Coordinates of C-alpha atoms in Angstrom, one line a residue:
Chain A
M1 CA -125.4 -125.9 97.0
S2 CA -128.2 -127.5 95.0
A3 CA -130.0 -130.5 96.4
L4 CA -129.5 -134.1 95.1
L5 CA -133.3 -134.5 95.1
D6 CA -135.5 -131.4 94.8
I7 CA -139.2 -131.6 94.7
Q8 CA -141.3 -128.5 94.2
E9 CA -145.1 -128.1 94.5
L10 CA -145.8 -131.7 93.7
H11 CA -149.4 -132.8 93.2
V12 CA -150.4 -136.4 92.6
H13 CA -153.9 -137.6 92.0
Y14 CA -155.4 -141.1 91.8
S15 CA -158.3 -140.4 89.4
D16 CA -160.2 -137.9 91.5
L17 CA -158.4 -138.4 94.8
A18 CA -155.6 -136.0 95.7
A19 CA -152.9 -138.1 97.3
I20 CA -150.2 -135.4 97.3
R21 CA -151.2 -131.8 97.6
G22 CA -148.4 -129.4 96.9
V23 CA -145.4 -131.0 98.6
S24 CA -142.0 -129.3 98.3
L25 CA -138.9 -130.9 99.9
H26 CA -135.3 -131.5 99.2
V27 CA -132.6 -134.1 100.1
D28 CA -129.0 -133.1 100.0
E29 CA -126.1 -135.4 98.9
G30 CA -125.1 -137.7 101.8
E31 CA -128.1 -136.9 104.0
V32 CA -130.5 -139.2 105.7
V33 CA -133.9 -137.7 105.4
C34 CA -137.0 -139.3 106.7
L35 CA -140.6 -138.8 105.6
V36 CA -142.8 -139.5 108.6
G37 CA -146.6 -139.8 108.7
P38 CA -149.5 -141.9 109.5
N39 CA -151.0 -144.5 107.2
G40 CA -152.5 -143.0 104.1
A41 CA -150.5 -139.7 104.4
G42 CA -149.1 -140.2 100.9
K43 CA -145.6 -141.4 101.9
S44 CA -145.5 -144.3 99.5
T45 CA -147.0 -142.2 96.7
M46 CA -144.1 -139.7 97.2
L47 CA -141.5 -142.4 96.8
A48 CA -143.3 -144.0 93.8
A49 CA -143.5 -140.6 92.1
V50 CA -139.7 -140.1 92.5
A51 CA -139.0 -143.6 91.2
G52 CA -141.3 -143.1 88.2
G53 CA -144.0 -145.6 89.1
V54 CA -146.7 -142.9 89.6
K55 CA -147.1 -139.9 87.3
P56 CA -147.5 -136.5 89.1
T57 CA -150.3 -134.2 88.1
S58 CA -148.2 -131.1 88.4
G59 CA -145.0 -129.9 90.1
S60 CA -141.4 -130.8 89.6
I61 CA -139.1 -133.6 90.6
R62 CA -135.4 -133.0 89.9
F63 CA -132.6 -135.4 90.6
D64 CA -129.0 -134.0 90.3
G65 CA -130.4 -131.1 88.4
G66 CA -132.4 -133.1 85.8
S67 CA -136.1 -133.5 85.7
L68 CA -137.5 -137.0 86.5
R69 CA -141.0 -136.2 85.3
S70 CA -142.1 -138.4 82.4
V71 CA -139.0 -140.5 82.7
R72 CA -139.6 -144.3 82.7
P73 CA -138.9 -146.2 86.0
E74 CA -136.2 -148.3 84.3
Q75 CA -134.5 -145.1 83.1
I76 CA -134.7 -143.5 86.6
A77 CA -133.0 -146.5 88.0
R78 CA -130.2 -145.9 85.5
L79 CA -129.8 -142.3 86.6
G80 CA -129.0 -143.5 90.1
V81 CA -132.2 -143.7 92.0
S82 CA -133.2 -147.0 93.5
L83 CA -136.4 -147.9 95.4
V84 CA -136.8 -150.5 98.2
P85 CA -140.6 -150.7 98.0
E86 CA -143.1 -151.2 100.8
G87 CA -143.7 -154.9 101.4
R88 CA -140.3 -155.5 99.9
Q89 CA -141.6 -157.0 96.6
I90 CA -138.7 -159.4 96.2
F91 CA -139.0 -161.8 93.3
G92 CA -140.1 -164.9 95.3
T93 CA -139.8 -167.5 92.5
L94 CA -136.2 -166.3 91.7
T95 CA -133.3 -167.4 93.8
V96 CA -131.6 -165.0 96.2
E97 CA -128.7 -164.8 93.8
E98 CA -130.9 -164.0 90.8
N99 CA -132.7 -161.3 92.8
L100 CA -129.3 -159.7 93.4
R101 CA -127.8 -160.2 90.0
I102 CA -130.8 -158.6 88.3
G103 CA -130.0 -155.3 89.9
G104 CA -126.5 -155.5 88.5
Y105 CA -127.7 -156.0 84.9
I106 CA -128.2 -152.3 84.7
S107 CA -124.5 -151.7 84.4
S108 CA -122.8 -152.4 81.1
D109 CA -119.6 -153.2 83.0
R110 CA -120.1 -156.9 84.0
K111 CA -116.9 -157.1 85.9
A112 CA -117.8 -154.1 88.1
A113 CA -121.2 -155.6 88.8
A114 CA -119.6 -159.0 89.7
S115 CA -117.2 -157.4 92.1
D116 CA -120.0 -155.3 93.6
F117 CA -121.9 -158.4 94.2
D118 CA -119.1 -159.9 96.1
R119 CA -118.6 -156.8 98.1
L120 CA -122.3 -156.6 99.0
L121 CA -122.3 -160.2 100.3
V122 CA -119.8 -159.1 103.0
T123 CA -122.3 -156.6 104.2
F124 CA -125.1 -159.2 104.0
P125 CA -123.7 -162.5 105.4
R126 CA -127.1 -164.0 105.9
L127 CA -127.9 -163.6 102.2
K128 CA -124.5 -165.2 101.2
E129 CA -125.6 -168.3 103.1
R130 CA -128.8 -168.5 101.1
L131 CA -127.8 -167.6 97.6
A132 CA -129.4 -170.7 96.0
Y133 CA -132.7 -170.4 98.0
P134 CA -135.9 -169.3 96.3
A135 CA -136.2 -165.8 97.7
G136 CA -139.9 -166.4 98.7
R137 CA -138.7 -168.8 101.4
L138 CA -136.6 -166.2 103.3
S139 CA -137.9 -164.8 106.6
G140 CA -139.4 -161.3 106.6
G141 CA -136.2 -159.7 107.9
E142 CA -134.1 -161.5 105.3
Q143 CA -136.4 -160.5 102.6
Q144 CA -136.1 -156.9 103.7
M145 CA -132.3 -157.2 103.6
L146 CA -132.5 -158.8 100.2
A147 CA -134.7 -155.9 98.9
V148 CA -132.1 -153.4 100.2
A149 CA -129.2 -155.4 98.7
R150 CA -131.0 -155.7 95.4
A151 CA -131.6 -152.0 95.2
V152 CA -127.9 -151.3 96.1
M153 CA -126.8 -153.6 93.2
T154 CA -128.0 -151.0 90.8
Q155 CA -125.3 -148.7 92.3
P156 CA -127.6 -145.8 93.2
R157 CA -126.7 -142.4 94.5
L158 CA -130.1 -142.0 96.1
L159 CA -131.8 -144.9 97.9
L160 CA -135.5 -144.6 98.5
V161 CA -136.7 -146.9 101.3
D162 CA -140.4 -147.3 101.9
E163 CA -141.2 -148.4 105.5
P164 CA -138.3 -150.8 106.1
S165 CA -139.7 -151.6 109.5
L166 CA -143.1 -152.8 108.4
G167 CA -144.1 -156.1 110.1
L168 CA -140.6 -156.8 111.5
A169 CA -139.4 -157.4 115.1
P170 CA -137.6 -154.4 116.8
L171 CA -134.3 -156.2 116.9
I172 CA -134.4 -156.8 113.1
I173 CA -135.5 -153.2 112.5
E174 CA -132.5 -152.1 114.4
Q175 CA -130.3 -154.2 112.3
I176 CA -131.8 -153.0 109.0
Y177 CA -131.2 -149.3 110.0
K178 CA -127.6 -150.1 111.0
T179 CA -127.1 -151.7 107.6
L180 CA -128.6 -148.7 105.8
L181 CA -126.2 -146.4 107.7
E182 CA -123.3 -148.7 107.0
L183 CA -124.1 -148.6 103.3
R184 CA -124.3 -144.8 103.4
A185 CA -120.8 -144.6 105.1
E186 CA -119.3 -147.1 102.7
R187 CA -120.8 -145.9 99.4
G188 CA -121.7 -142.3 100.1
L189 CA -125.3 -143.1 99.6
T190 CA -128.0 -140.6 100.2
L191 CA -131.1 -142.0 102.0
F192 CA -134.7 -141.0 101.7
I193 CA -136.7 -143.1 104.1
N194 CA -140.5 -143.4 104.9
E195 CA -141.5 -144.3 108.4
Q196 CA -144.6 -144.4 110.5
S197 CA -142.8 -144.1 113.8
S198 CA -141.2 -140.8 114.6
A199 CA -139.3 -142.1 117.6
R200 CA -137.1 -144.4 115.6
V201 CA -136.6 -141.8 112.9
L202 CA -135.3 -139.2 115.3
K203 CA -132.5 -141.6 116.2
Y204 CA -131.2 -142.1 112.7
A205 CA -132.2 -139.2 110.5
D206 CA -130.4 -135.9 109.8
R207 CA -133.7 -134.2 108.9
I208 CA -137.3 -135.2 108.9
Y209 CA -140.5 -134.1 107.2
I210 CA -143.9 -134.9 108.6
L211 CA -146.5 -135.6 106.0
R212 CA -150.2 -135.8 106.7
G213 CA -153.1 -135.6 104.3
G214 CA -150.7 -135.2 101.4
Q215 CA -149.1 -132.1 102.8
I216 CA -145.9 -131.3 104.7
Q217 CA -146.9 -130.4 108.3
L218 CA -143.5 -129.9 109.8
E219 CA -139.9 -129.9 108.7
G220 CA -136.7 -129.8 110.8
R221 CA -133.4 -131.2 111.8
A222 CA -133.8 -134.3 113.9
S223 CA -131.7 -132.8 116.6
D224 CA -134.1 -129.8 117.0
L225 CA -137.1 -132.0 117.2
R226 CA -136.2 -134.2 120.2
D227 CA -139.0 -132.7 122.2
G228 CA -142.0 -134.6 120.8
D229 CA -144.8 -132.2 121.2
A230 CA -144.3 -130.3 117.9
I231 CA -144.1 -133.7 116.1
R232 CA -147.2 -135.0 117.8
K233 CA -149.1 -132.0 116.8
A234 CA -147.9 -132.2 113.2
Y235 CA -148.5 -136.0 113.1
F236 CA -152.0 -136.0 114.5
G237 CA -153.2 -132.5 113.7
F238 CA -153.9 -131.9 117.4
S239 CA -151.8 -132.1 120.6
A240 CA -153.8 -131.9 123.8
G241 CA -155.4 -135.0 125.2
S242 CA -153.8 -137.2 122.5
Q243 CA -151.0 -138.5 124.7
R244 CA -152.1 -142.1 124.7
A245 CA -152.5 -142.2 120.9
A246 CA -149.2 -140.5 120.5
E247 CA -147.4 -143.0 122.8
N248 CA -148.8 -145.8 120.7
V249 CA -147.1 -144.4 117.7
A250 CA -143.9 -143.5 119.4
Chain B
M1 CA -151.8 -203.8 73.1
I2 CA -150.0 -202.6 69.9
S3 CA -152.9 -200.3 69.1
F4 CA -152.7 -198.9 72.6
F5 CA -149.0 -198.0 72.1
Q6 CA -150.0 -196.6 68.7
N7 CA -152.5 -194.4 70.5
V8 CA -150.0 -193.3 73.1
I9 CA -147.6 -192.1 70.4
D10 CA -150.5 -190.2 68.7
A11 CA -151.5 -188.7 72.0
V12 CA -147.9 -187.5 72.8
A13 CA -147.5 -186.0 69.3
L14 CA -150.8 -184.2 69.6
G15 CA -150.0 -183.1 73.1
S16 CA -146.7 -181.7 71.9
I17 CA -148.5 -179.4 69.5
Y18 CA -150.9 -178.2 72.2
A19 CA -147.9 -177.8 74.6
L20 CA -146.1 -175.5 72.1
V21 CA -149.3 -173.4 71.5
A22 CA -149.9 -173.3 75.3
L23 CA -146.3 -172.1 75.9
G24 CA -146.8 -169.3 73.4
I25 CA -149.9 -168.2 75.2
G26 CA -148.5 -168.7 78.7
L27 CA -145.4 -166.7 78.0
I28 CA -147.3 -163.6 76.9
F29 CA -149.8 -164.0 79.7
G30 CA -147.0 -164.2 82.3
I31 CA -145.5 -160.9 81.3
L32 CA -148.5 -158.9 80.1
R33 CA -151.5 -160.6 81.7
L34 CA -152.8 -160.7 78.1
I35 CA -154.8 -163.8 77.1
N36 CA -153.7 -163.7 73.5
F37 CA -156.4 -165.3 71.3
A38 CA -154.6 -163.9 68.3
H39 CA -151.8 -166.4 68.9
G40 CA -153.7 -169.0 66.8
D41 CA -153.8 -166.6 63.9
M42 CA -150.0 -166.2 64.1
I43 CA -149.9 -170.0 63.4
T44 CA -152.3 -169.5 60.5
V45 CA -150.1 -166.7 59.1
G46 CA -147.1 -169.1 59.3
C47 CA -149.0 -171.7 57.3
Y48 CA -150.2 -169.3 54.6
A49 CA -146.8 -167.7 54.3
L50 CA -145.7 -171.0 52.7
I51 CA -147.8 -170.5 49.6
V52 CA -148.2 -168.0 46.8
P53 CA -150.8 -165.4 47.7
S54 CA -153.8 -166.0 45.4
T55 CA -157.4 -166.9 45.7
D56 CA -157.0 -170.1 43.6
A57 CA -158.2 -173.3 45.2
A58 CA -155.0 -175.1 44.4
A59 CA -152.1 -173.8 46.6
Q60 CA -148.8 -173.1 44.9
L61 CA -145.8 -173.3 47.2
L62 CA -143.7 -170.2 47.6
I63 CA -141.5 -170.3 50.7
G64 CA -142.6 -173.9 51.1
S65 CA -140.6 -174.9 48.0
W66 CA -137.4 -173.5 49.4
T67 CA -134.8 -175.8 51.1
P68 CA -136.0 -176.8 54.6
L69 CA -133.6 -174.6 56.4
A70 CA -134.4 -171.5 54.4
A71 CA -138.1 -172.2 54.7
I72 CA -137.9 -172.7 58.5
A73 CA -135.9 -169.5 58.9
A74 CA -138.2 -167.5 56.6
I75 CA -141.4 -168.6 58.3
A76 CA -139.9 -168.0 61.8
I77 CA -138.9 -164.5 60.8
I78 CA -142.3 -163.7 59.2
V79 CA -144.4 -164.9 62.1
L80 CA -142.0 -163.2 64.6
L81 CA -142.4 -159.9 62.7
V82 CA -146.2 -160.3 62.6
A83 CA -146.3 -161.1 66.3
L84 CA -144.1 -158.1 67.1
S85 CA -146.3 -155.8 65.0
T86 CA -149.5 -156.9 66.8
D87 CA -147.8 -155.6 69.9
A88 CA -146.5 -152.4 68.2
L89 CA -149.8 -151.6 66.6
V90 CA -152.3 -152.7 69.3
F91 CA -151.2 -154.0 72.6
K92 CA -148.5 -151.4 73.2
H93 CA -151.2 -148.8 73.4
L94 CA -153.0 -150.7 76.0
R95 CA -150.3 -151.2 78.6
R96 CA -152.4 -149.8 81.4
A97 CA -155.6 -151.5 80.3
S98 CA -157.3 -154.3 82.3
P99 CA -156.8 -157.9 81.4
T100 CA -160.3 -158.0 80.0
T101 CA -159.7 -155.1 77.7
L102 CA -156.5 -156.8 76.5
M103 CA -158.3 -160.0 75.8
I104 CA -161.0 -158.3 73.8
A105 CA -158.3 -156.5 71.9
S106 CA -156.7 -159.8 71.1
F107 CA -160.1 -161.0 69.6
A108 CA -160.0 -157.9 67.4
V109 CA -156.4 -158.7 66.3
S110 CA -157.5 -162.2 65.6
Y111 CA -160.4 -161.1 63.3
V112 CA -158.3 -158.5 61.5
T113 CA -155.6 -161.1 60.9
Q114 CA -158.1 -163.6 59.6
N115 CA -159.7 -161.1 57.3
A116 CA -156.4 -159.9 56.0
L117 CA -155.6 -163.5 55.0
L118 CA -159.0 -163.8 53.5
M119 CA -158.4 -160.8 51.2
A120 CA -155.0 -162.2 50.1
Y121 CA -155.8 -165.9 49.8
G122 CA -159.6 -166.2 49.5
A123 CA -162.0 -168.0 51.8
R124 CA -161.8 -171.5 50.5
A125 CA -159.7 -174.1 52.3
K126 CA -156.7 -175.2 50.2
G127 CA -154.9 -178.5 49.9
V128 CA -151.1 -178.2 50.1
D129 CA -148.4 -180.7 49.5
F130 CA -145.7 -179.6 51.9
W131 CA -142.8 -181.7 53.0
S132 CA -144.9 -184.8 52.3
G133 CA -141.6 -186.8 52.3
V134 CA -141.7 -187.0 56.1
N135 CA -145.2 -188.5 56.1
V136 CA -143.7 -192.0 56.0
Q137 CA -144.0 -194.7 58.7
I138 CA -141.1 -196.2 60.5
A139 CA -141.5 -199.7 61.9
I140 CA -140.3 -200.1 65.4
G141 CA -140.9 -203.8 66.2
E142 CA -144.6 -204.2 65.4
L143 CA -145.3 -200.6 65.9
R144 CA -145.6 -198.4 62.9
V145 CA -144.7 -194.8 63.8
P146 CA -145.2 -191.8 61.5
L147 CA -141.8 -190.1 61.1
L148 CA -143.5 -186.7 61.4
Q149 CA -144.8 -187.6 64.9
L150 CA -141.3 -188.5 66.0
I151 CA -140.1 -185.2 64.6
T152 CA -142.9 -183.3 66.3
V153 CA -142.1 -184.8 69.7
A154 CA -138.3 -184.3 69.3
V155 CA -138.7 -180.7 68.2
T156 CA -141.1 -179.9 71.1
F157 CA -138.7 -181.3 73.7
A158 CA -135.7 -179.5 72.1
L159 CA -137.6 -176.2 72.1
M160 CA -138.8 -176.7 75.7
M161 CA -135.2 -177.4 76.8
L162 CA -133.9 -174.4 75.0
L163 CA -136.5 -172.1 76.5
N164 CA -135.9 -173.5 79.9
L165 CA -132.1 -172.9 79.6
F166 CA -132.8 -169.4 78.3
L167 CA -135.1 -168.5 81.2
R168 CA -132.9 -170.0 83.8
Y169 CA -129.4 -169.0 82.8
T170 CA -129.3 -165.9 80.6
R171 CA -129.7 -162.4 81.9
Y172 CA -132.6 -161.7 79.6
G173 CA -134.3 -164.9 80.8
I174 CA -133.9 -164.0 84.4
Q175 CA -135.3 -160.5 83.7
M176 CA -138.3 -162.1 81.9
R177 CA -139.0 -164.3 85.0
A178 CA -138.7 -161.3 87.3
A179 CA -141.0 -159.2 85.0
A180 CA -143.5 -162.1 84.9
E181 CA -143.6 -162.1 88.7
D182 CA -143.8 -158.3 89.3
F183 CA -143.5 -156.1 86.2
R184 CA -143.4 -152.8 88.0
M185 CA -140.8 -153.9 90.5
A186 CA -138.7 -155.3 87.6
Q187 CA -138.8 -151.8 86.0
Y188 CA -137.8 -150.2 89.3
I189 CA -134.7 -152.4 89.4
G190 CA -133.8 -151.3 85.8
V191 CA -135.4 -154.1 83.7
R192 CA -136.5 -152.5 80.4
G193 CA -140.1 -153.2 80.1
N194 CA -140.3 -153.0 76.3
I195 CA -137.4 -155.3 75.8
V196 CA -138.9 -158.0 78.0
I197 CA -142.3 -157.6 76.2
G198 CA -140.7 -157.7 72.8
L199 CA -138.8 -160.9 73.8
A200 CA -142.1 -162.5 74.9
F201 CA -143.7 -161.7 71.6
A202 CA -140.7 -162.8 69.6
I203 CA -140.4 -166.2 71.4
S204 CA -144.1 -166.9 71.2
G205 CA -143.9 -165.9 67.5
M206 CA -141.2 -168.5 67.0
L207 CA -143.2 -171.1 68.8
A208 CA -146.2 -170.3 66.6
A209 CA -144.0 -170.7 63.5
T210 CA -142.9 -174.1 64.7
V211 CA -146.5 -175.2 65.1
S212 CA -147.3 -173.8 61.7
L213 CA -144.7 -176.0 60.0
L214 CA -145.5 -179.2 62.0
Y215 CA -149.3 -178.7 61.6
V216 CA -149.4 -178.0 57.9
T217 CA -147.1 -180.9 57.2
Q218 CA -149.4 -183.2 59.0
S219 CA -152.7 -181.9 57.8
G220 CA -151.8 -180.9 54.3
S221 CA -154.6 -178.3 54.3
L222 CA -155.0 -174.6 54.9
S223 CA -157.9 -172.6 56.1
I224 CA -158.3 -169.1 57.4
T225 CA -159.7 -170.3 60.8
M226 CA -157.3 -173.2 61.3
G227 CA -155.6 -171.5 64.3
V228 CA -158.8 -171.1 66.2
P229 CA -159.4 -174.6 67.6
L230 CA -155.7 -174.9 68.4
V231 CA -155.7 -171.7 70.5
L232 CA -159.0 -172.7 72.1
F233 CA -157.6 -176.1 73.3
A234 CA -154.3 -174.5 74.2
F235 CA -156.0 -171.9 76.3
V236 CA -157.9 -174.7 78.1
A237 CA -154.5 -176.3 78.6
V238 CA -153.1 -173.1 80.1
V239 CA -156.0 -172.9 82.5
I240 CA -155.9 -176.4 83.7
G241 CA -152.1 -176.3 84.0
G242 CA -152.3 -173.1 86.1
M243 CA -152.3 -169.6 84.6
G244 CA -149.0 -167.8 84.8
N245 CA -146.9 -171.0 85.1
L246 CA -145.1 -172.2 82.1
L247 CA -144.6 -175.7 83.4
G248 CA -148.3 -175.8 84.0
S249 CA -148.9 -174.8 80.4
V250 CA -146.8 -177.6 79.1
V251 CA -148.3 -180.2 81.3
G252 CA -151.8 -178.9 80.4
G253 CA -151.0 -179.1 76.7
F254 CA -149.9 -182.7 76.9
L255 CA -152.9 -183.6 79.1
I256 CA -155.3 -182.1 76.5
G257 CA -153.6 -183.9 73.6
I258 CA -153.6 -187.2 75.5
L259 CA -157.2 -186.7 76.6
L260 CA -158.5 -185.9 73.1
T261 CA -156.6 -188.8 71.5
M262 CA -157.7 -191.4 74.0
L263 CA -161.3 -190.2 73.9
Q264 CA -161.2 -190.5 70.2
A265 CA -159.8 -194.0 70.4
Y266 CA -161.8 -195.5 73.2
L267 CA -165.2 -193.7 73.3
P268 CA -168.0 -195.9 72.0
P269 CA -168.4 -195.0 68.3
D270 CA -171.8 -193.4 68.9
L271 CA -170.3 -191.0 71.3
R272 CA -167.2 -190.0 69.4
A273 CA -168.9 -187.1 67.8
F274 CA -169.2 -185.7 71.3
R275 CA -165.5 -186.1 72.1
D276 CA -165.0 -182.4 72.8
A277 CA -167.9 -182.3 75.2
F278 CA -166.3 -185.1 77.2
A279 CA -163.0 -183.3 77.1
F280 CA -164.5 -180.1 78.4
A281 CA -166.4 -182.0 81.1
F282 CA -163.1 -183.3 82.3
V283 CA -161.7 -179.8 82.3
I284 CA -164.6 -178.6 84.5
L285 CA -163.9 -181.5 86.8
V286 CA -160.2 -180.6 87.1
L287 CA -161.1 -177.0 87.9
L288 CA -163.7 -178.0 90.5
V289 CA -161.0 -179.9 92.4
R290 CA -158.2 -177.4 91.7
P291 CA -159.5 -174.0 90.8
A292 CA -156.0 -172.5 90.3
G293 CA -155.0 -175.3 88.0
L294 CA -152.8 -178.3 88.5
I295 CA -149.6 -176.3 89.1
P296 CA -150.7 -172.9 90.5
A297 CA -148.3 -170.1 89.7
R298 CA -146.4 -169.3 92.9
N299 CA -146.9 -165.5 92.6
T300 CA -150.7 -166.0 92.8
I301 CA -150.3 -167.7 96.1
E302 CA -150.5 -165.3 98.9
R303 CA -147.1 -164.6 100.4
V304 CA -146.7 -164.2 104.1

């Protein structure tokens, strides 16, 4: 079976700086795969490269068999890949409703987009109450929900989520993950999620990759990695005597 | 008192022109972060397109002699195409360039446009008798109002209403607003960057064409550099209104028009020659008090 997203030997540079150094990974249809790593590991660069916002130096990115390299971001969105970026990047001066509708403009079928909009509001009741609000006035958790809902409005097959828990309270993070899994069950979405905390990820992911210094350090099924020592070693690059630091992350 | 009202009407009419120019600049800046100094030359192109290309001092009307509707449509299309071609030929190749590079490129476009006109039409300023029929005065009570000023204000308000409806309620308008706030994110969500940019150039081209027609009807003269002072004051209007905010551009445009007219009318005669210096002093004052302009763009405010 071929993977929905297949990345081989990917290299990304920001001028002289190598951000991604030969990463190969794959995400199968229907899976929840998490990319875990400390700040600056290159997680956001990975997702931006898939979404078309960053041009790779070399390597291949294939979605559903077709190459995504040198495809424009707006075209990648049309192919069925949608990004929920780090820091949410909602359109703060637009209303909540406009933020959502704009994702639906991708589809030429206006009726389908409209019914999808209604269906989505059932999943996101908080947003339904605030449709006419300028999106910039929502709370952080609501903005994260809006960013997810906006991305889903493009009717993607693969949803890329960049650090959905950033700056949010644990209870709200819990809620966001529940919603993501709900969306997967409802729509057959495939999820590729960035996270800093490995503890949370082990709970929700099918498989995880640990990224540090632009390279994959560890790969495995979440169920096989419950014992944290291998993860700690991959995450920090060392294991002994790093208990306290590791606990802070977990 | 009558002369004061007369001045107010002058001020609002002049402010309308600046507001239209500032809108054209503000729209492009919002999407591309390009401060387009060539926008003034789009206005000049619209004016010169009215006459027969020749280096004679006396201008002969070409498109300007057509029926008003045909002339308006033709000028709008010509300026729109020239504006779109400045993007296709120059700015399109600088999408990843810094705002400074973009601005310098716009100076280049401006000089090239002026010199192209120079080759076709000669360097001398020309008099032109265009739509002089609307240069009549209407008596409203004791006030005598030039019909053209009423038309100018009415056209400006109509265009601003239309633009507002477009941006607020159409799918392309909403996409333009999203792209103005965060261009990359808009692309991620499927907004086609080139369509949004093309629309911005097309709309600003049509605004420039409108200014061409209003301006040349009023002044009755053409010169290669006629767009330069317009764009300079309109740029100042955009800055004091708040960069990246269209409402700010409009408010700034009216403010500049009102300021210039009132200074012209009420400065002591000895000082009138220094009117622009007083205007810019006021601008500096505004920016000292409100560095981000009167109505700062919301996306420049830090979000929590």
